[in-house]
């Protein structure tokens, strides 16, 4: 089977893992987690960076640091992996799903602005939902499949409406807009190091923070909020969300390959697009450079194409199920028209996109698609 998205370990992974095991420092008390944070802070050019147990943990702590409280509302992209919404529930808040743009598959800032004009008000630097009177405490903008969402427009909305925002850049490490790294536009940007991402440690996450103050706070609550000293005094109910050194060892080796991985991803994406130009590929703005994490297109023939590819030993997959239809979130508030996400779900086919995809495998996928069209 040609896999959808699998990792590639051909750098220093074994070497760093062995050194980590030999040193005996395998927990987060060792030096590698801090090295990883410094590496990514440098690579992504951000003030603060905290290595965490998962992308989900990174999003959760970003919401905590944005002061989301029980009973609040949080705006979130509707076309995403479920973790983007679950973290809102972890805070005792509820989601408001945002309309999806039919071409980019990202949350649509224009539709959101129109909705806020009709359904929100600002009082004392706080945004409220008019009908329920509840605070709209934050906004999570997802970069779907690693392609950049319109961060400039969302930054503007965040300022205008006093809604703190977070970039869910789980799959978007290495994507850029105007040469700036995606995940560094908002006060917080969450990345995932899950096994299916471009860079992986088997699991894990990173949280980019715009301010040193936020970085210090996030690090503190990710380590059980333990105060300094040889005692067990914890100044709030913290979390055990640290990334252990044994995983940081793998992530460090992977980070050395980022540029090579990004250029291979781009080659794969361009070959798909050149060989199958009539397919309805996911779009992105002219000023943005995606990392091409997951390569996907829209087609009214989704089921037929998926069956055909799977029969030919190709692990193609359907896209994300709209979050507003997921069982835990049915009946949630929606900002705009939910139909766009449903249309996207009904049509999206994700293709093998692994960084280690071989030329002959790529040809095999392309030929299989040409056969069925
Ligand atoms: C858009 C999005 N957000 C959040 C996550 C959660 O990341 P993790 O699996 O590292 O917790 C994922 C994981 O695939 C994702 O795709």
PDB file of C-alpha atoms in Angstrom, residues 149-314:
ATOM      1  CA  UNK A 149      -5.201  30.818   6.101  1.00  0.00           C
ATOM      2  CA  UNK A 150      -5.671  34.572   5.576  1.00  0.00           C
ATOM      3  CA  UNK A 151      -3.807  35.627   8.733  1.00  0.00           C
ATOM      4  CA  UNK A 152      -3.680  39.287   7.766  1.00  0.00           C
ATOM      5  CA  UNK A 153      -7.487  39.485   7.674  1.00  0.00           C
ATOM      6  CA  UNK A 154      -7.858  37.510  10.917  1.00  0.00           C
ATOM      7  CA  UNK A 155      -5.310  39.711  12.715  1.00  0.00           C
ATOM      8  CA  UNK A 156      -7.439  42.663  11.653  1.00  0.00           C
ATOM      9  CA  UNK A 157     -10.635  41.059  12.979  1.00  0.00           C
ATOM     10  CA  UNK A 158      -8.880  40.205  16.239  1.00  0.00           C
ATOM     11  CA  UNK A 159      -7.871  43.870  16.676  1.00  0.00           C
ATOM     12  CA  UNK A 160     -11.197  45.328  15.638  1.00  0.00           C
ATOM     13  CA  UNK A 161     -13.263  43.065  17.889  1.00  0.00           C
ATOM     14  CA  UNK A 162     -10.817  42.569  20.771  1.00  0.00           C
ATOM     15  CA  UNK A 163     -10.831  38.823  20.304  1.00  0.00           C
ATOM     16  CA  UNK A 164      -7.470  37.234  21.194  1.00  0.00           C
ATOM     17  CA  UNK A 165      -6.509  34.732  18.528  1.00  0.00           C
ATOM     18  CA  UNK A 166      -4.461  31.580  18.119  1.00  0.00           C
ATOM     19  CA  UNK A 167      -3.135  29.963  14.958  1.00  0.00           C
ATOM     20  CA  UNK A 168      -3.689  26.225  14.729  1.00  0.00           C
ATOM     21  CA  UNK A 169      -0.628  25.559  12.600  1.00  0.00           C
ATOM     22  CA  UNK A 170      -0.587  21.848  13.558  1.00  0.00           C
ATOM     23  CA  UNK A 171       0.227  20.774  10.008  1.00  0.00           C
ATOM     24  CA  UNK A 172       1.765  24.036   8.826  1.00  0.00           C
ATOM     25  CA  UNK A 173       5.370  23.985  10.007  1.00  0.00           C
ATOM     26  CA  UNK A 174       7.435  25.690   7.303  1.00  0.00           C
ATOM     27  CA  UNK A 175       4.511  27.426   5.539  1.00  0.00           C
ATOM     28  CA  UNK A 176       4.991  31.147   4.996  1.00  0.00           C
ATOM     29  CA  UNK A 177       3.080  34.307   4.166  1.00  0.00           C
ATOM     30  CA  UNK A 178       5.086  37.262   2.850  1.00  0.00           C
ATOM     31  CA  UNK A 179       8.140  35.285   3.957  1.00  0.00           C
ATOM     32  CA  UNK A 180       6.940  35.137   7.575  1.00  0.00           C
ATOM     33  CA  UNK A 181       6.377  31.737   9.185  1.00  0.00           C
ATOM     34  CA  UNK A 182       2.773  30.687   9.607  1.00  0.00           C
ATOM     35  CA  UNK A 183       2.072  30.291  13.336  1.00  0.00           C
ATOM     36  CA  UNK A 184       3.970  33.484  14.220  1.00  0.00           C
ATOM     37  CA  UNK A 185       1.307  36.042  13.263  1.00  0.00           C
ATOM     38  CA  UNK A 186      -0.993  35.536  16.264  1.00  0.00           C
ATOM     39  CA  UNK A 187       0.112  35.788  19.917  1.00  0.00           C
ATOM     40  CA  UNK A 188       0.203  31.957  19.867  1.00  0.00           C
ATOM     41  CA  UNK A 189       0.841  29.398  17.130  1.00  0.00           C
ATOM     42  CA  UNK A 190       0.447  25.666  17.822  1.00  0.00           C
ATOM     43  CA  UNK A 191       2.358  23.041  15.810  1.00  0.00           C
ATOM     44  CA  UNK A 192       2.047  19.254  15.922  1.00  0.00           C
ATOM     45  CA  UNK A 193       4.880  16.708  15.799  1.00  0.00           C
ATOM     46  CA  UNK A 194       2.447  13.829  15.354  1.00  0.00           C
ATOM     47  CA  UNK A 195       3.604  10.861  13.249  1.00  0.00           C
ATOM     48  CA  UNK A 196       1.794  12.000  10.093  1.00  0.00           C
ATOM     49  CA  UNK A 197       3.288  15.514  10.010  1.00  0.00           C
ATOM     50  CA  UNK A 198       6.252  16.758   7.938  1.00  0.00           C
ATOM     51  CA  UNK A 199       8.485  16.736  11.020  1.00  0.00           C
ATOM     52  CA  UNK A 200       7.704  14.240  13.736  1.00  0.00           C
ATOM     53  CA  UNK A 201       8.811  12.865  17.070  1.00  0.00           C
ATOM     54  CA  UNK A 202       6.122  10.181  17.008  1.00  0.00           C
ATOM     55  CA  UNK A 203       4.017  12.731  18.860  1.00  0.00           C
ATOM     56  CA  UNK A 204       4.581  16.064  20.496  1.00  0.00           C
ATOM     57  CA  UNK A 205       3.874  19.717  19.871  1.00  0.00           C
ATOM     58  CA  UNK A 206       5.351  23.180  19.909  1.00  0.00           C
ATOM     59  CA  UNK A 207       3.787  26.444  20.954  1.00  0.00           C
ATOM     60  CA  UNK A 208       5.197  29.628  19.446  1.00  0.00           C
ATOM     61  CA  UNK A 209       4.602  32.616  21.737  1.00  0.00           C
ATOM     62  CA  UNK A 210       4.947  36.233  20.683  1.00  0.00           C
ATOM     63  CA  UNK A 211       5.895  37.343  24.187  1.00  0.00           C
ATOM     64  CA  UNK A 212       8.488  36.056  26.657  1.00  0.00           C
ATOM     65  CA  UNK A 213       5.958  36.531  29.430  1.00  0.00           C
ATOM     66  CA  UNK A 214       3.526  34.113  27.754  1.00  0.00           C
ATOM     67  CA  UNK A 215       6.350  31.671  27.087  1.00  0.00           C
ATOM     68  CA  UNK A 216       7.296  31.632  30.793  1.00  0.00           C
ATOM     69  CA  UNK A 217       3.684  31.124  31.867  1.00  0.00           C
ATOM     70  CA  UNK A 218       3.056  28.321  29.345  1.00  0.00           C
ATOM     71  CA  UNK A 219       6.238  26.517  30.386  1.00  0.00           C
ATOM     72  CA  UNK A 220       5.220  26.847  34.021  1.00  0.00           C
ATOM     73  CA  UNK A 221       1.698  25.422  33.661  1.00  0.00           C
ATOM     74  CA  UNK A 222       2.935  22.668  31.328  1.00  0.00           C
ATOM     75  CA  UNK A 223       5.166  21.490  34.202  1.00  0.00           C
ATOM     76  CA  UNK A 224       2.457  21.042  36.824  1.00  0.00           C
ATOM     77  CA  UNK A 225       2.764  24.743  37.815  1.00  0.00           C
ATOM     78  CA  UNK A 226       5.516  23.763  40.242  1.00  0.00           C
ATOM     79  CA  UNK A 227       7.209  26.697  41.966  1.00  0.00           C
ATOM     80  CA  UNK A 228      10.997  26.827  42.154  1.00  0.00           C
ATOM     81  CA  UNK A 229      12.752  24.998  44.949  1.00  0.00           C
ATOM     82  CA  UNK A 230      13.142  21.527  46.366  1.00  0.00           C
ATOM     83  CA  UNK A 231       9.552  21.392  47.546  1.00  0.00           C
ATOM     84  CA  UNK A 232       6.220  20.403  46.075  1.00  0.00           C
ATOM     85  CA  UNK A 233       4.399  23.710  45.995  1.00  0.00           C
ATOM     86  CA  UNK A 234       2.261  24.309  42.905  1.00  0.00           C
ATOM     87  CA  UNK A 235       0.717  27.740  42.449  1.00  0.00           C
ATOM     88  CA  UNK A 236      -2.212  26.605  40.266  1.00  0.00           C
ATOM     89  CA  UNK A 237      -3.725  23.435  38.811  1.00  0.00           C
ATOM     90  CA  UNK A 238      -1.142  22.793  36.093  1.00  0.00           C
ATOM     91  CA  UNK A 239      -0.705  20.090  33.470  1.00  0.00           C
ATOM     92  CA  UNK A 240       1.824  17.383  32.717  1.00  0.00           C
ATOM     93  CA  UNK A 241       2.269  18.502  29.119  1.00  0.00           C
ATOM     94  CA  UNK A 242       6.079  18.543  28.791  1.00  0.00           C
ATOM     95  CA  UNK A 243       7.776  16.881  25.844  1.00  0.00           C
ATOM     96  CA  UNK A 244      10.247  14.261  27.147  1.00  0.00           C
ATOM     97  CA  UNK A 245      13.861  14.463  25.987  1.00  0.00           C
ATOM     98  CA  UNK A 246      13.701  11.086  24.269  1.00  0.00           C
ATOM     99  CA  UNK A 247      11.146  12.556  21.859  1.00  0.00           C
ATOM    100  CA  UNK A 248      13.016  15.835  21.598  1.00  0.00           C
ATOM    101  CA  UNK A 249      16.019  13.786  20.382  1.00  0.00           C
ATOM    102  CA  UNK A 250      14.019  12.578  17.372  1.00  0.00           C
ATOM    103  CA  UNK A 251      12.485  16.025  16.789  1.00  0.00           C
ATOM    104  CA  UNK A 252      15.933  17.661  16.807  1.00  0.00           C
ATOM    105  CA  UNK A 253      17.178  15.279  14.130  1.00  0.00           C
ATOM    106  CA  UNK A 254      14.020  15.882  12.089  1.00  0.00           C
ATOM    107  CA  UNK A 255      14.381  19.659  12.384  1.00  0.00           C
ATOM    108  CA  UNK A 256      17.742  19.431  10.593  1.00  0.00           C
ATOM    109  CA  UNK A 257      15.888  18.064   7.568  1.00  0.00           C
ATOM    110  CA  UNK A 258      13.180  20.746   7.398  1.00  0.00           C
ATOM    111  CA  UNK A 259      14.470  22.552   4.289  1.00  0.00           C
ATOM    112  CA  UNK A 260      15.052  19.275   2.422  1.00  0.00           C
ATOM    113  CA  UNK A 261      11.594  18.003   3.397  1.00  0.00           C
ATOM    114  CA  UNK A 262       9.929  21.244   2.295  1.00  0.00           C
ATOM    115  CA  UNK A 263      11.548  21.171  -1.126  1.00  0.00           C
ATOM    116  CA  UNK A 264      10.615  17.510  -1.653  1.00  0.00           C
ATOM    117  CA  UNK A 265       7.017  18.289  -0.635  1.00  0.00           C
ATOM    118  CA  UNK A 266       6.903  21.120  -3.148  1.00  0.00           C
ATOM    119  CA  UNK A 267       8.241  18.865  -5.916  1.00  0.00           C
ATOM    120  CA  UNK A 268       5.556  16.264  -5.154  1.00  0.00           C
ATOM    121  CA  UNK A 269       2.819  18.907  -5.119  1.00  0.00           C
ATOM    122  CA  UNK A 270       3.977  20.453  -8.392  1.00  0.00           C
ATOM    123  CA  UNK A 271       4.201  17.100 -10.105  1.00  0.00           C
ATOM    124  CA  UNK A 272       0.656  16.206  -9.049  1.00  0.00           C
ATOM    125  CA  UNK A 273      -0.588  19.571 -10.251  1.00  0.00           C
ATOM    126  CA  UNK A 274       1.304  19.509 -13.577  1.00  0.00           C
ATOM    127  CA  UNK A 275       0.252  15.944 -14.336  1.00  0.00           C
ATOM    128  CA  UNK A 276      -3.375  16.455 -13.283  1.00  0.00           C
ATOM    129  CA  UNK A 277      -3.969  20.163 -14.036  1.00  0.00           C
ATOM    130  CA  UNK A 278      -7.751  19.863 -14.491  1.00  0.00           C
ATOM    131  CA  UNK A 279      -8.293  18.627 -10.908  1.00  0.00           C
ATOM    132  CA  UNK A 280      -9.770  21.109  -8.432  1.00  0.00           C
ATOM    133  CA  UNK A 281      -6.776  21.441  -6.065  1.00  0.00           C
ATOM    134  CA  UNK A 282      -6.854  23.310  -2.745  1.00  0.00           C
ATOM    135  CA  UNK A 283      -6.048  26.991  -3.414  1.00  0.00           C
ATOM    136  CA  UNK A 284      -3.870  29.470  -1.548  1.00  0.00           C
ATOM    137  CA  UNK A 285      -3.177  33.202  -1.790  1.00  0.00           C
ATOM    138  CA  UNK A 286      -0.443  34.463  -4.188  1.00  0.00           C
ATOM    139  CA  UNK A 287       1.584  35.842  -1.262  1.00  0.00           C
ATOM    140  CA  UNK A 288       1.635  32.538   0.578  1.00  0.00           C
ATOM    141  CA  UNK A 289       4.018  29.589   0.315  1.00  0.00           C
ATOM    142  CA  UNK A 290       2.400  26.400   1.658  1.00  0.00           C
ATOM    143  CA  UNK A 291       4.431  23.510   3.040  1.00  0.00           C
ATOM    144  CA  UNK A 292       2.192  21.185   0.980  1.00  0.00           C
ATOM    145  CA  UNK A 293       1.736  18.897   3.986  1.00  0.00           C
ATOM    146  CA  UNK A 294      -1.398  17.159   2.671  1.00  0.00           C
ATOM    147  CA  UNK A 295      -2.253  17.225  -1.031  1.00  0.00           C
ATOM    148  CA  UNK A 296      -5.939  17.104  -1.758  1.00  0.00           C
ATOM    149  CA  UNK A 297      -8.498  17.994  -4.421  1.00  0.00           C
ATOM    150  CA  UNK A 298     -12.260  18.338  -4.762  1.00  0.00           C
ATOM    151  CA  UNK A 299     -14.292  16.097  -7.025  1.00  0.00           C
ATOM    152  CA  UNK A 300     -17.961  15.128  -7.366  1.00  0.00           C
ATOM    153  CA  UNK A 301     -16.585  11.577  -7.969  1.00  0.00           C
ATOM    154  CA  UNK A 302     -15.077  11.255  -4.479  1.00  0.00           C
ATOM    155  CA  UNK A 303     -16.371   7.781  -3.580  1.00  0.00           C
ATOM    156  CA  UNK A 304     -15.606   6.272  -6.992  1.00  0.00           C
ATOM    157  CA  UNK A 305     -12.055   7.700  -7.012  1.00  0.00           C
ATOM    158  CA  UNK A 306     -11.349   6.644  -3.422  1.00  0.00           C
ATOM    159  CA  UNK A 307     -12.462   3.054  -4.143  1.00  0.00           C
ATOM    160  CA  UNK A 308     -10.409   2.908  -7.306  1.00  0.00           C
ATOM    161  CA  UNK A 309      -7.249   4.179  -5.595  1.00  0.00           C
ATOM    162  CA  UNK A 310      -7.617   1.861  -2.609  1.00  0.00           C
ATOM    163  CA  UNK A 311      -8.187  -1.121  -4.955  1.00  0.00           C
ATOM    164  CA  UNK A 312      -4.888  -0.159  -6.598  1.00  0.00           C
ATOM    165  CA  UNK A 313      -2.982  -0.249  -3.303  1.00  0.00           C
ATOM    166  CA  UNK A 314      -3.026   3.518  -2.808  1.00  0.00           C
TER     167      UNK A 314
END
